[in-house]
């Protein structure tokens, strides 16, 4: 059964119409069977073992996004395209979306995928006993905010299944970016029958989970150092899934990773050192992948030390920290020459204006707050120290226990200690399922924020007063109001664009968080591997139509 229609162009979605109905063809490109190798097995590397298959317990989906499919998927042009939904009808006020699902979509165990699977999944993500790390993404769907605040049960979420293949989503207000949000794996379905059958065991091992995407995690052969995926035999477009297996090997150090790549045991290796990047830049295997994420510095303004609080609560102190940083050197010392110095908190290439000409990142108005101005920085710091009545002060800085993060932290310490009387004490932290759990325990926190959908709001909404990702608890009523206005906009119009720019301006003027740089990951990839869709937003890579050529 072919799936017909259009890829949604979000900037023009239902523009000027009172209501609309949209369908689409999620058609695959023609295959290349004639040039394929017999063995279609790709082996990839990761630094994290497989700890859960529960979408509600993941902050990042990594390779597992290849096992998940939802109402929408991210197309190769970065836009949202209908996937498990055959069509969508939007009411005149753009507050109700009615999805009609395809009737030929099945879970990997043979169960049919229905509208109730989406209702169950979304309510489960918001339930207090689950509360997914990225549950804030549901905000805007009717009652989601009240559910997150504990004022209503998850069953009151504005989603219902009036028919087996009909899903209705009610919004508190228009959300121009809704299709982009719904392409994120958190909004995929979950099989309630399987979840209830296995209870606490659900999604703890491959045999306790079922899959809606092109691949599924194999039940056998999974260890702390290896796991793998195989094609989902029930996937609706299985004829365009060419890989026989995706191996994922876990490495604790880059040396062994490099050794295996050189021996042909890995089809992809990430370049870590700047020396390696320079050495391999001219090889056909070399590739640099920009991604819509930003390395940032968070401030704790309500810590146990009153003197530090008095210092970091000053806008002038935060501006001094921003102005002392040479962001180009900071990025190059860690991620290499392909990283981009921050122009603001919104990454380059994430979103463009209505006519597709203006990149939001380049248009951000307060870029001077991020300029390298060491003389000004020292003046600002001296004033801030005097107002806080401190002379010499030690600030703790936490970083994720990973090679890239450590490199950033060390270079950051070197640059920050150019400020008079400042000492930086580094403290590593382990990766956790939910990075937002609990208060920050250091004065400064080095973090990476990802844009989970292609809109400036994906980054800017993270720093509102109530957002779980706002671990530094910076708060501005004016900023919250601007974000609310942009969230309520019915379409991607100029007014919404200006509102988002005004919000970004306020965040940067106050340095509520300090953006550092936008990393671009560099890799060596087997040149015979074709058909991988690399996304700049949401999930990073889609292997659905990947294949090896002879």
Coordinates of C-alpha atoms in Angstrom, one line a residue:
X1 CA 0.0 0.0 0.0
X2 CA 1.5 3.3 -1.1
X3 CA 1.3 6.3 1.1
X4 CA 0.4 9.5 -0.9
X5 CA 0.4 13.2 -0.2
X6 CA 2.9 16.0 0.5
X7 CA 5.8 16.8 2.7
X8 CA 4.8 19.5 5.1
X9 CA 6.5 22.8 4.6
X10 CA 6.0 24.2 8.1
X11 CA 6.6 27.9 7.2
X12 CA 3.6 27.7 4.9
X13 CA 1.5 25.2 6.8
X14 CA -2.2 26.2 6.2
X15 CA -1.1 29.8 5.7
X16 CA -4.1 32.0 5.3
X17 CA -6.6 29.1 5.5
X18 CA -9.4 28.8 8.0
X19 CA -8.8 25.0 8.2
X20 CA -7.0 22.4 6.3
X21 CA -6.5 18.7 5.7
X22 CA -3.0 17.5 4.8
X23 CA -1.8 14.1 3.7
X24 CA 1.5 12.9 2.4
X25 CA 3.4 10.2 0.7
X26 CA 6.3 8.9 2.8
X27 CA 7.8 7.4 -0.4
X28 CA 11.3 6.0 -0.3
X29 CA 13.9 6.7 -3.0
X30 CA 14.5 4.0 -5.5
X31 CA 16.8 1.3 -4.2
X32 CA 20.2 0.4 -5.6
X33 CA 20.1 -3.4 -5.4
X34 CA 22.4 -3.7 -8.5
X35 CA 25.3 -2.0 -6.8
X36 CA 24.9 -3.4 -3.2
X37 CA 27.3 -5.7 -1.5
X38 CA 26.0 -9.1 -0.3
X39 CA 26.9 -8.4 3.3
X40 CA 24.9 -5.4 4.6
X41 CA 26.1 -5.1 8.1
X42 CA 27.2 -1.8 9.6
X43 CA 29.2 -1.5 12.9
X44 CA 29.1 1.7 14.9
X45 CA 30.7 2.9 18.1
X46 CA 29.3 4.4 21.3
X47 CA 30.6 5.4 24.7
X48 CA 27.4 4.5 26.5
X49 CA 26.1 1.0 27.2
X50 CA 22.5 0.1 26.6
X51 CA 20.7 0.8 29.9
X52 CA 17.1 1.2 28.9
X53 CA 14.7 0.8 25.9
X54 CA 12.1 3.0 27.5
X55 CA 11.6 6.2 25.5
X56 CA 10.3 7.9 28.7
X57 CA 13.7 7.4 30.4
X58 CA 15.9 8.8 27.7
X59 CA 17.4 12.3 27.4
X60 CA 19.0 11.3 24.1
X61 CA 17.9 8.6 21.7
X62 CA 21.1 8.0 19.9
X63 CA 21.0 4.9 17.7
X64 CA 17.7 3.9 19.2
X65 CA 15.8 6.5 17.1
X66 CA 16.0 3.8 14.3
X67 CA 13.6 1.7 16.3
X68 CA 11.0 4.4 16.8
X69 CA 8.5 6.0 14.5
X70 CA 5.6 8.4 15.3
X71 CA 3.0 10.6 13.7
X72 CA 5.7 12.6 11.9
X73 CA 9.3 11.9 11.0
X74 CA 12.1 14.3 10.1
X75 CA 12.6 14.4 6.3
X76 CA 16.0 14.9 4.7
X77 CA 15.2 18.6 4.2
X78 CA 14.8 19.1 8.0
X79 CA 11.1 19.5 7.8
X80 CA 8.4 17.3 9.4
X81 CA 6.8 14.7 7.2
X82 CA 3.8 12.5 8.1
X83 CA 4.8 8.9 9.0
X84 CA 2.4 6.7 10.9
X85 CA -0.3 9.3 10.3
X86 CA -1.9 9.2 6.8
X87 CA -3.4 12.7 7.1
X88 CA -4.1 15.5 9.5
X89 CA -7.0 17.9 9.7
X90 CA -6.6 21.2 11.5
X91 CA -9.5 23.3 12.7
X92 CA -10.0 27.0 11.9
X93 CA -8.5 28.2 15.2
X94 CA -5.5 25.8 14.8
X95 CA -6.1 24.4 18.3
X96 CA -7.3 20.9 17.3
X97 CA -5.4 18.4 15.1
X98 CA -7.2 15.3 14.0
X99 CA -4.9 12.6 12.7
X100 CA -6.0 9.6 10.7
X101 CA -3.5 6.7 11.1
X102 CA -2.5 4.2 8.4
X103 CA -4.3 0.9 8.9
X104 CA -1.3 -1.1 7.7
X105 CA 1.2 -0.2 10.5
X106 CA 2.2 -2.9 12.9
X107 CA 4.4 -3.4 16.0
X108 CA 7.3 -5.8 15.6
X109 CA 5.3 -8.5 17.4
X110 CA 2.4 -8.2 14.9
X111 CA 0.1 -6.1 17.0
X112 CA -1.6 -3.3 14.9
X113 CA -0.5 0.2 15.8
X114 CA -3.6 2.2 16.8
X115 CA -4.5 5.7 18.1
X116 CA -4.8 4.3 21.7
X117 CA -1.0 3.5 21.5
X118 CA -0.4 7.3 21.2
X119 CA -2.8 8.2 24.0
X120 CA -1.2 5.7 26.3
X121 CA 2.4 6.8 25.4
X122 CA 1.8 10.5 25.9
X123 CA -0.1 10.1 29.2
X124 CA 2.6 7.8 30.5
X125 CA 5.3 10.3 29.6
X126 CA 3.6 12.9 31.9
X127 CA 2.5 10.6 34.7
X128 CA 4.2 11.4 38.0
X129 CA 5.7 7.9 38.3
X130 CA 7.3 8.3 34.9
X131 CA 7.7 12.0 34.1
X132 CA 10.0 11.7 31.1
X133 CA 13.1 13.9 31.2
X134 CA 11.8 15.9 28.2
X135 CA 8.2 16.1 29.3
X136 CA 8.3 19.9 29.0
X137 CA 7.9 19.3 25.2
X138 CA 4.2 18.4 25.8
X139 CA 3.6 22.0 27.1
X140 CA 0.9 23.6 24.9
X141 CA -1.1 20.4 24.5
X142 CA -4.2 20.9 26.6
X143 CA -3.7 20.5 30.3
X144 CA 0.0 19.4 29.9
X145 CA 1.2 22.4 32.0
X146 CA -1.2 21.6 34.8
X147 CA -0.3 17.9 34.7
X148 CA 3.4 18.7 35.0
X149 CA 2.7 21.0 37.9
X150 CA 0.8 18.1 39.7
X151 CA -2.6 19.9 39.5
X152 CA -4.2 17.3 37.2
X153 CA -3.8 13.6 36.5
X154 CA -2.1 12.6 33.2
X155 CA -5.4 11.2 32.0
X156 CA -6.6 14.8 31.6
X157 CA -4.1 15.4 28.8
X158 CA -5.8 16.8 25.6
X159 CA -5.4 13.7 23.5
X160 CA -8.0 11.1 22.7
X161 CA -8.8 8.2 20.4
X162 CA -12.4 8.4 19.3
X163 CA -11.7 5.7 16.7
X164 CA -9.2 2.9 16.3
X165 CA -7.2 4.9 13.7
X166 CA -8.3 8.4 14.7
X167 CA -6.3 10.5 17.1
X168 CA -7.4 14.0 18.3
X169 CA -5.0 16.4 19.9
X170 CA -6.4 19.6 21.6
X171 CA -4.0 22.5 22.3
X172 CA -4.2 25.3 24.8
X173 CA -3.3 27.7 22.0
X174 CA -2.1 27.6 18.4
X175 CA 1.4 26.1 18.1
X176 CA 3.0 26.8 14.8
X177 CA 5.9 24.4 15.6
X178 CA 3.7 21.4 16.6
X179 CA 4.5 19.1 13.6
X180 CA 8.2 19.7 14.3
X181 CA 7.8 18.7 17.9
X182 CA 5.8 15.6 17.1
X183 CA 8.6 14.3 15.0
X184 CA 10.7 13.9 18.1
X185 CA 10.8 10.2 19.3
X186 CA 9.3 11.0 22.7
X187 CA 5.9 11.5 20.9
X188 CA 6.0 8.0 19.3
X189 CA 3.5 5.3 20.3
X190 CA 3.9 2.7 23.1
X191 CA 2.2 -0.7 23.2
X192 CA 0.0 -0.6 26.3
X193 CA -0.6 -4.3 26.2
X194 CA 3.1 -5.1 26.3
X195 CA 3.8 -2.5 28.9
X196 CA 1.2 -3.9 31.2
X197 CA 2.2 -7.5 30.5
X198 CA 5.8 -7.0 31.6
X199 CA 5.2 -4.3 34.3
X200 CA 8.5 -3.3 35.9
X201 CA 10.4 -5.4 33.4
X202 CA 9.0 -3.4 30.5
X203 CA 11.7 -2.1 28.2
X204 CA 14.5 -3.2 30.6
X205 CA 15.7 -5.8 28.0
X206 CA 15.0 -6.2 24.3
X207 CA 12.6 -9.1 24.9
X208 CA 10.4 -6.9 27.0
X209 CA 9.9 -4.2 24.3
X210 CA 8.3 -4.0 20.9
X211 CA 9.1 -1.6 18.1
X212 CA 7.4 0.6 15.5
X213 CA 10.4 1.7 13.5
X214 CA 12.4 0.1 10.7
X215 CA 14.7 -1.7 13.2
X216 CA 14.4 -3.5 16.5
X217 CA 16.9 -4.4 19.1
X218 CA 17.8 -8.0 18.9
X219 CA 16.9 -10.1 22.0
X220 CA 20.1 -12.1 22.0
X221 CA 23.8 -11.1 22.1
X222 CA 23.5 -8.0 24.2
X223 CA 26.2 -7.3 26.7
X224 CA 27.8 -4.3 28.4
X225 CA 30.1 -3.9 25.5
X226 CA 27.8 -4.7 22.5
X227 CA 24.2 -4.6 21.3
X228 CA 22.7 -4.7 17.9
X229 CA 19.6 -4.1 15.8
X230 CA 18.0 -6.1 13.0
X231 CA 15.2 -5.2 10.6
X232 CA 11.7 -5.1 12.0
X233 CA 9.8 -7.8 10.0
X234 CA 6.5 -6.0 10.5
X235 CA 7.6 -2.5 9.4
X236 CA 5.3 -1.0 6.8
X237 CA 8.2 0.0 4.5
X238 CA 10.4 -3.0 5.1
X239 CA 11.2 -3.4 1.4
X240 CA 13.3 -0.2 1.6
X241 CA 15.3 -1.4 4.7
X242 CA 18.5 -2.8 3.3
X243 CA 20.8 -3.3 6.2
X244 CA 20.8 -6.8 7.7
X245 CA 22.2 -5.7 11.0
X246 CA 23.4 -2.6 12.9
X247 CA 26.1 -3.5 15.4
X248 CA 26.8 -1.0 18.2
X249 CA 30.0 -1.6 20.1
X250 CA 30.7 0.2 23.4
X251 CA 34.2 1.7 23.9
X252 CA 35.7 3.0 27.1
X253 CA 38.6 4.7 25.3
X254 CA 39.3 6.2 22.0
X255 CA 42.6 4.3 21.4
X256 CA 40.8 0.9 21.1
X257 CA 38.1 2.6 18.9
X258 CA 40.8 3.8 16.5
X259 CA 42.5 0.4 16.5
X260 CA 39.3 -1.3 15.5
X261 CA 38.5 1.3 12.8
X262 CA 42.0 0.9 11.2
X263 CA 41.4 -2.9 11.2
X264 CA 38.1 -2.5 9.4
X265 CA 36.0 -3.6 12.4
X266 CA 34.2 -0.2 12.6
X267 CA 32.5 1.7 9.8
X268 CA 32.6 5.0 11.6
X269 CA 34.9 6.6 14.1
X270 CA 34.7 10.0 15.7
X271 CA 37.8 12.3 15.5
X272 CA 38.7 13.5 18.9
X273 CA 42.0 15.4 18.7
X274 CA 42.5 18.5 16.6
X275 CA 45.7 16.9 15.2
X276 CA 43.6 14.0 13.9
X277 CA 41.1 16.3 12.3
X278 CA 43.9 18.2 10.4
X279 CA 45.5 14.9 9.3
X280 CA 42.3 13.4 7.8
X281 CA 40.5 16.5 6.4
X282 CA 41.3 15.7 2.8
X283 CA 40.4 12.0 2.9
X284 CA 37.1 10.8 1.3
X285 CA 36.2 9.2 4.6
X286 CA 36.2 12.5 6.4
X287 CA 33.0 14.3 7.2
X288 CA 32.0 17.2 9.5
X289 CA 28.4 17.1 10.8
X290 CA 27.0 20.3 12.2
X291 CA 24.2 19.7 14.7
X292 CA 21.8 22.0 16.3
X293 CA 23.2 22.1 19.8
X294 CA 25.1 24.6 21.9
X295 CA 27.7 24.2 24.6
X296 CA 26.7 26.6 27.4
X297 CA 27.7 27.7 30.9
X298 CA 25.0 27.7 33.6
X299 CA 25.3 29.8 36.8
X300 CA 24.1 28.7 40.3
X301 CA 22.9 31.9 42.0
X302 CA 21.3 30.3 45.0
X303 CA 24.2 28.2 46.4
X304 CA 25.4 27.6 49.9
X305 CA 28.0 30.4 49.8
X306 CA 26.5 33.9 50.2
X307 CA 29.6 35.6 48.8
X308 CA 29.5 33.6 45.6
X309 CA 25.7 34.2 45.4
X310 CA 26.2 37.9 45.7
X311 CA 28.8 37.7 42.9
X312 CA 27.0 35.5 40.4
X313 CA 23.7 37.3 40.9
X314 CA 25.2 40.3 39.3
X315 CA 24.7 40.7 35.6
X316 CA 28.0 42.5 35.5
X317 CA 29.9 39.4 36.8
X318 CA 28.2 37.1 34.2
X319 CA 29.0 39.6 31.4
X320 CA 32.7 39.6 32.6
X321 CA 32.8 35.9 32.3
X322 CA 31.3 36.0 28.8
X323 CA 33.7 38.8 27.7
X324 CA 36.8 37.1 28.9
X325 CA 36.2 34.0 26.7
X326 CA 37.8 33.5 23.4
X327 CA 35.2 31.2 22.0
X328 CA 37.0 30.4 18.8
X329 CA 40.0 29.0 20.8
X330 CA 37.6 27.3 23.2
X331 CA 35.9 25.4 20.4
X332 CA 39.1 24.6 18.5
X333 CA 40.9 23.3 21.7
X334 CA 38.1 20.7 22.1
X335 CA 36.0 20.0 19.1
X336 CA 38.4 21.4 16.5
X337 CA 38.2 23.9 13.7
X338 CA 34.7 22.9 12.6
X339 CA 33.1 24.3 15.7
X340 CA 31.3 27.7 15.5
X341 CA 31.6 30.4 18.1
X342 CA 28.2 31.2 19.6
X343 CA 26.3 34.2 18.2
X344 CA 23.7 33.7 20.8
X345 CA 22.0 30.7 22.4
X346 CA 20.2 29.6 19.2
X347 CA 22.5 27.5 17.0
X348 CA 23.3 28.4 13.4
X349 CA 21.2 26.8 10.7
X350 CA 18.3 25.8 13.1
X351 CA 15.7 28.1 11.7
X352 CA 15.3 30.7 8.9
X353 CA 12.8 33.5 8.2
X354 CA 9.7 33.2 6.1
X355 CA 11.5 33.7 2.8
X356 CA 14.2 31.3 3.9
X357 CA 17.0 33.9 3.7
X358 CA 17.7 35.0 7.3
X359 CA 19.3 32.6 9.7
X360 CA 18.0 33.3 13.2
X361 CA 21.4 32.8 14.7
X362 CA 23.0 35.5 12.5
X363 CA 20.1 37.8 13.3
X364 CA 20.5 37.6 17.1
X365 CA 20.8 41.2 18.2
X366 CA 23.0 41.1 21.3
X367 CA 26.1 39.4 19.9
X368 CA 28.4 42.0 21.5
X369 CA 27.6 40.4 24.9
X370 CA 29.6 37.3 23.6
X371 CA 32.5 39.3 22.0
X372 CA 36.0 38.6 23.2
X373 CA 36.8 41.8 25.1
X374 CA 39.4 41.0 27.9
X375 CA 40.0 44.6 28.9
X376 CA 36.3 45.3 29.4
X377 CA 35.9 41.9 31.1
X378 CA 38.4 42.7 33.8
X379 CA 36.8 46.1 34.4
X380 CA 33.4 44.5 34.8
X381 CA 34.8 41.8 37.1
X382 CA 36.6 44.4 39.3
X383 CA 33.3 46.3 39.7
X384 CA 31.3 43.1 40.4
X385 CA 33.9 41.9 43.0
X386 CA 33.8 45.3 44.8
X387 CA 30.0 45.2 44.9
X388 CA 30.1 41.7 46.3
X389 CA 32.8 42.6 48.7
X390 CA 35.1 39.8 47.7
X391 CA 38.7 39.9 46.6
X392 CA 39.8 36.3 45.9
X393 CA 37.2 33.7 45.1
X394 CA 37.1 30.1 44.0
X395 CA 34.2 28.9 41.8
X396 CA 33.5 25.2 41.2
X397 CA 32.9 24.1 37.6
X398 CA 31.3 20.7 36.8
X399 CA 31.7 18.9 33.5
X400 CA 30.4 15.6 32.1
X401 CA 32.9 12.8 32.5
X402 CA 33.7 12.5 28.8
X403 CA 36.8 13.4 26.7
X404 CA 35.3 16.3 24.9
X405 CA 33.8 17.8 28.0
X406 CA 37.0 17.5 29.9
X407 CA 38.9 19.3 27.2
X408 CA 36.4 22.2 27.2
X409 CA 36.5 22.4 31.0
X410 CA 40.3 22.7 31.0
X411 CA 40.4 25.3 28.4
X412 CA 37.6 27.2 30.0
X413 CA 39.5 27.1 33.4
X414 CA 42.6 28.5 31.6
X415 CA 40.6 31.4 30.1
X416 CA 38.4 32.2 33.1
X417 CA 41.4 32.5 35.5
X418 CA 42.6 35.5 33.5
X419 CA 40.0 37.4 35.6
X420 CA 41.7 38.9 38.7
X421 CA 41.4 36.8 41.9
X422 CA 39.5 34.0 40.3
X423 CA 40.3 30.3 40.9
X424 CA 38.4 27.5 39.1
X425 CA 38.0 24.1 40.7
X426 CA 37.0 21.4 38.2
X427 CA 34.5 18.6 39.2
X428 CA 33.4 15.8 37.0
X429 CA 29.9 14.4 36.9
X430 CA 28.7 11.1 35.6
X431 CA 26.2 10.9 32.8
X432 CA 22.6 10.2 34.1
X433 CA 19.4 9.2 32.5
X434 CA 17.9 12.5 33.5
X435 CA 20.4 15.3 33.5
X436 CA 17.9 17.7 35.0
X437 CA 17.4 15.7 38.2
X438 CA 17.9 17.8 41.3
X439 CA 19.7 21.1 41.8
X440 CA 23.1 21.8 40.4
X441 CA 25.9 21.2 43.0
X442 CA 28.5 23.5 41.5
X443 CA 28.7 27.2 40.9
X444 CA 29.3 26.9 37.2
X445 CA 28.0 24.0 35.1
X446 CA 29.2 23.1 31.6
X447 CA 26.4 21.6 29.7
X448 CA 25.2 20.9 26.1
X449 CA 21.7 21.8 25.1
X450 CA 20.1 20.2 22.0
X451 CA 17.4 21.7 19.9
X452 CA 14.8 18.9 19.6
X453 CA 12.9 20.5 16.8
X454 CA 13.7 23.0 14.0
X455 CA 12.6 26.3 15.6
X456 CA 14.3 28.9 17.8
X457 CA 11.7 28.1 20.5
X458 CA 13.3 24.7 20.9
X459 CA 16.3 26.4 22.5
X460 CA 14.8 29.6 24.0
X461 CA 11.9 27.8 25.8
X462 CA 14.5 25.9 27.9
X463 CA 15.4 29.0 29.9
X464 CA 11.9 30.0 31.1
X465 CA 11.4 30.1 34.9
X466 CA 9.6 26.7 35.1
X467 CA 11.5 24.7 32.6
X468 CA 13.3 21.6 34.0
X469 CA 16.3 22.2 31.7
X470 CA 16.8 25.6 33.4
X471 CA 19.1 24.1 36.1
X472 CA 20.6 27.5 37.0
X473 CA 17.1 28.8 37.8
X474 CA 17.7 32.1 36.0
X475 CA 14.3 33.9 36.0
X476 CA 12.8 36.8 34.1
X477 CA 9.1 37.5 34.0
X478 CA 9.6 39.6 30.8
X479 CA 11.4 36.8 29.1
X480 CA 8.7 34.3 30.1
X481 CA 6.1 36.6 28.7
X482 CA 7.9 36.8 25.3
X483 CA 8.3 33.1 25.1
X484 CA 4.6 32.6 25.9
X485 CA 3.7 35.1 23.1
X486 CA 5.8 33.2 20.6
X487 CA 4.4 29.8 21.8
X488 CA 0.9 31.0 21.2
X489 CA 1.5 32.3 17.6
X490 CA -0.7 30.6 15.0
X491 CA 1.9 30.6 12.3
X492 CA 5.5 31.4 11.4
X493 CA 5.0 35.1 10.8
X494 CA 7.2 38.1 11.1
X495 CA 5.7 39.1 14.4
X496 CA 6.6 35.8 15.9
X497 CA 10.1 36.1 14.5
X498 CA 10.6 39.5 16.2
X499 CA 9.2 38.2 19.5
X500 CA 11.7 35.4 19.5
X501 CA 14.5 37.8 18.7
X502 CA 13.4 40.1 21.6
X503 CA 13.4 37.1 24.0
X504 CA 16.9 36.0 22.9
X505 CA 18.1 39.6 23.3
X506 CA 16.9 39.7 26.9
X507 CA 18.5 36.4 27.7
X508 CA 21.8 37.5 26.3
X509 CA 21.7 41.0 27.7
X510 CA 21.3 39.5 31.2
X511 CA 23.6 36.5 30.4
X512 CA 21.1 34.2 32.2
X513 CA 23.2 31.5 30.6
X514 CA 26.4 32.0 28.6
X515 CA 26.6 30.3 25.2
X516 CA 30.1 29.1 24.3
X517 CA 30.1 27.4 20.9
X518 CA 28.2 25.2 18.5
X519 CA 30.2 22.0 18.1
X520 CA 30.4 20.2 14.7
X521 CA 31.3 16.5 15.2
X522 CA 33.9 15.2 12.8
X523 CA 34.0 11.5 11.7
X524 CA 35.7 9.1 9.4
X525 CA 33.0 7.0 7.7
X526 CA 33.4 4.0 5.4
X527 CA 33.0 5.6 1.9
X528 CA 31.0 2.6 0.7
X529 CA 28.2 3.3 3.2
X530 CA 25.4 5.2 1.4
X531 CA 21.9 6.3 2.1
X532 CA 22.3 7.4 5.8
X533 CA 20.1 10.4 6.6
X534 CA 22.1 12.8 8.9
X535 CA 19.8 15.3 10.6
X536 CA 20.9 18.6 12.1
X537 CA 18.0 18.6 14.6
X538 CA 16.1 16.1 16.7
X539 CA 17.7 12.7 16.2
X540 CA 21.1 12.6 14.5
X541 CA 21.1 9.7 12.1
X542 CA 18.5 7.6 10.3
X543 CA 19.7 4.3 8.9
X544 CA 16.4 3.2 7.4
X545 CA 17.6 3.3 3.8
X546 CA 21.4 2.9 4.4
X547 CA 23.3 0.4 2.3
X548 CA 26.9 -0.6 1.3
X549 CA 28.0 -0.4 -2.4
X550 CA 30.4 -2.8 -4.0

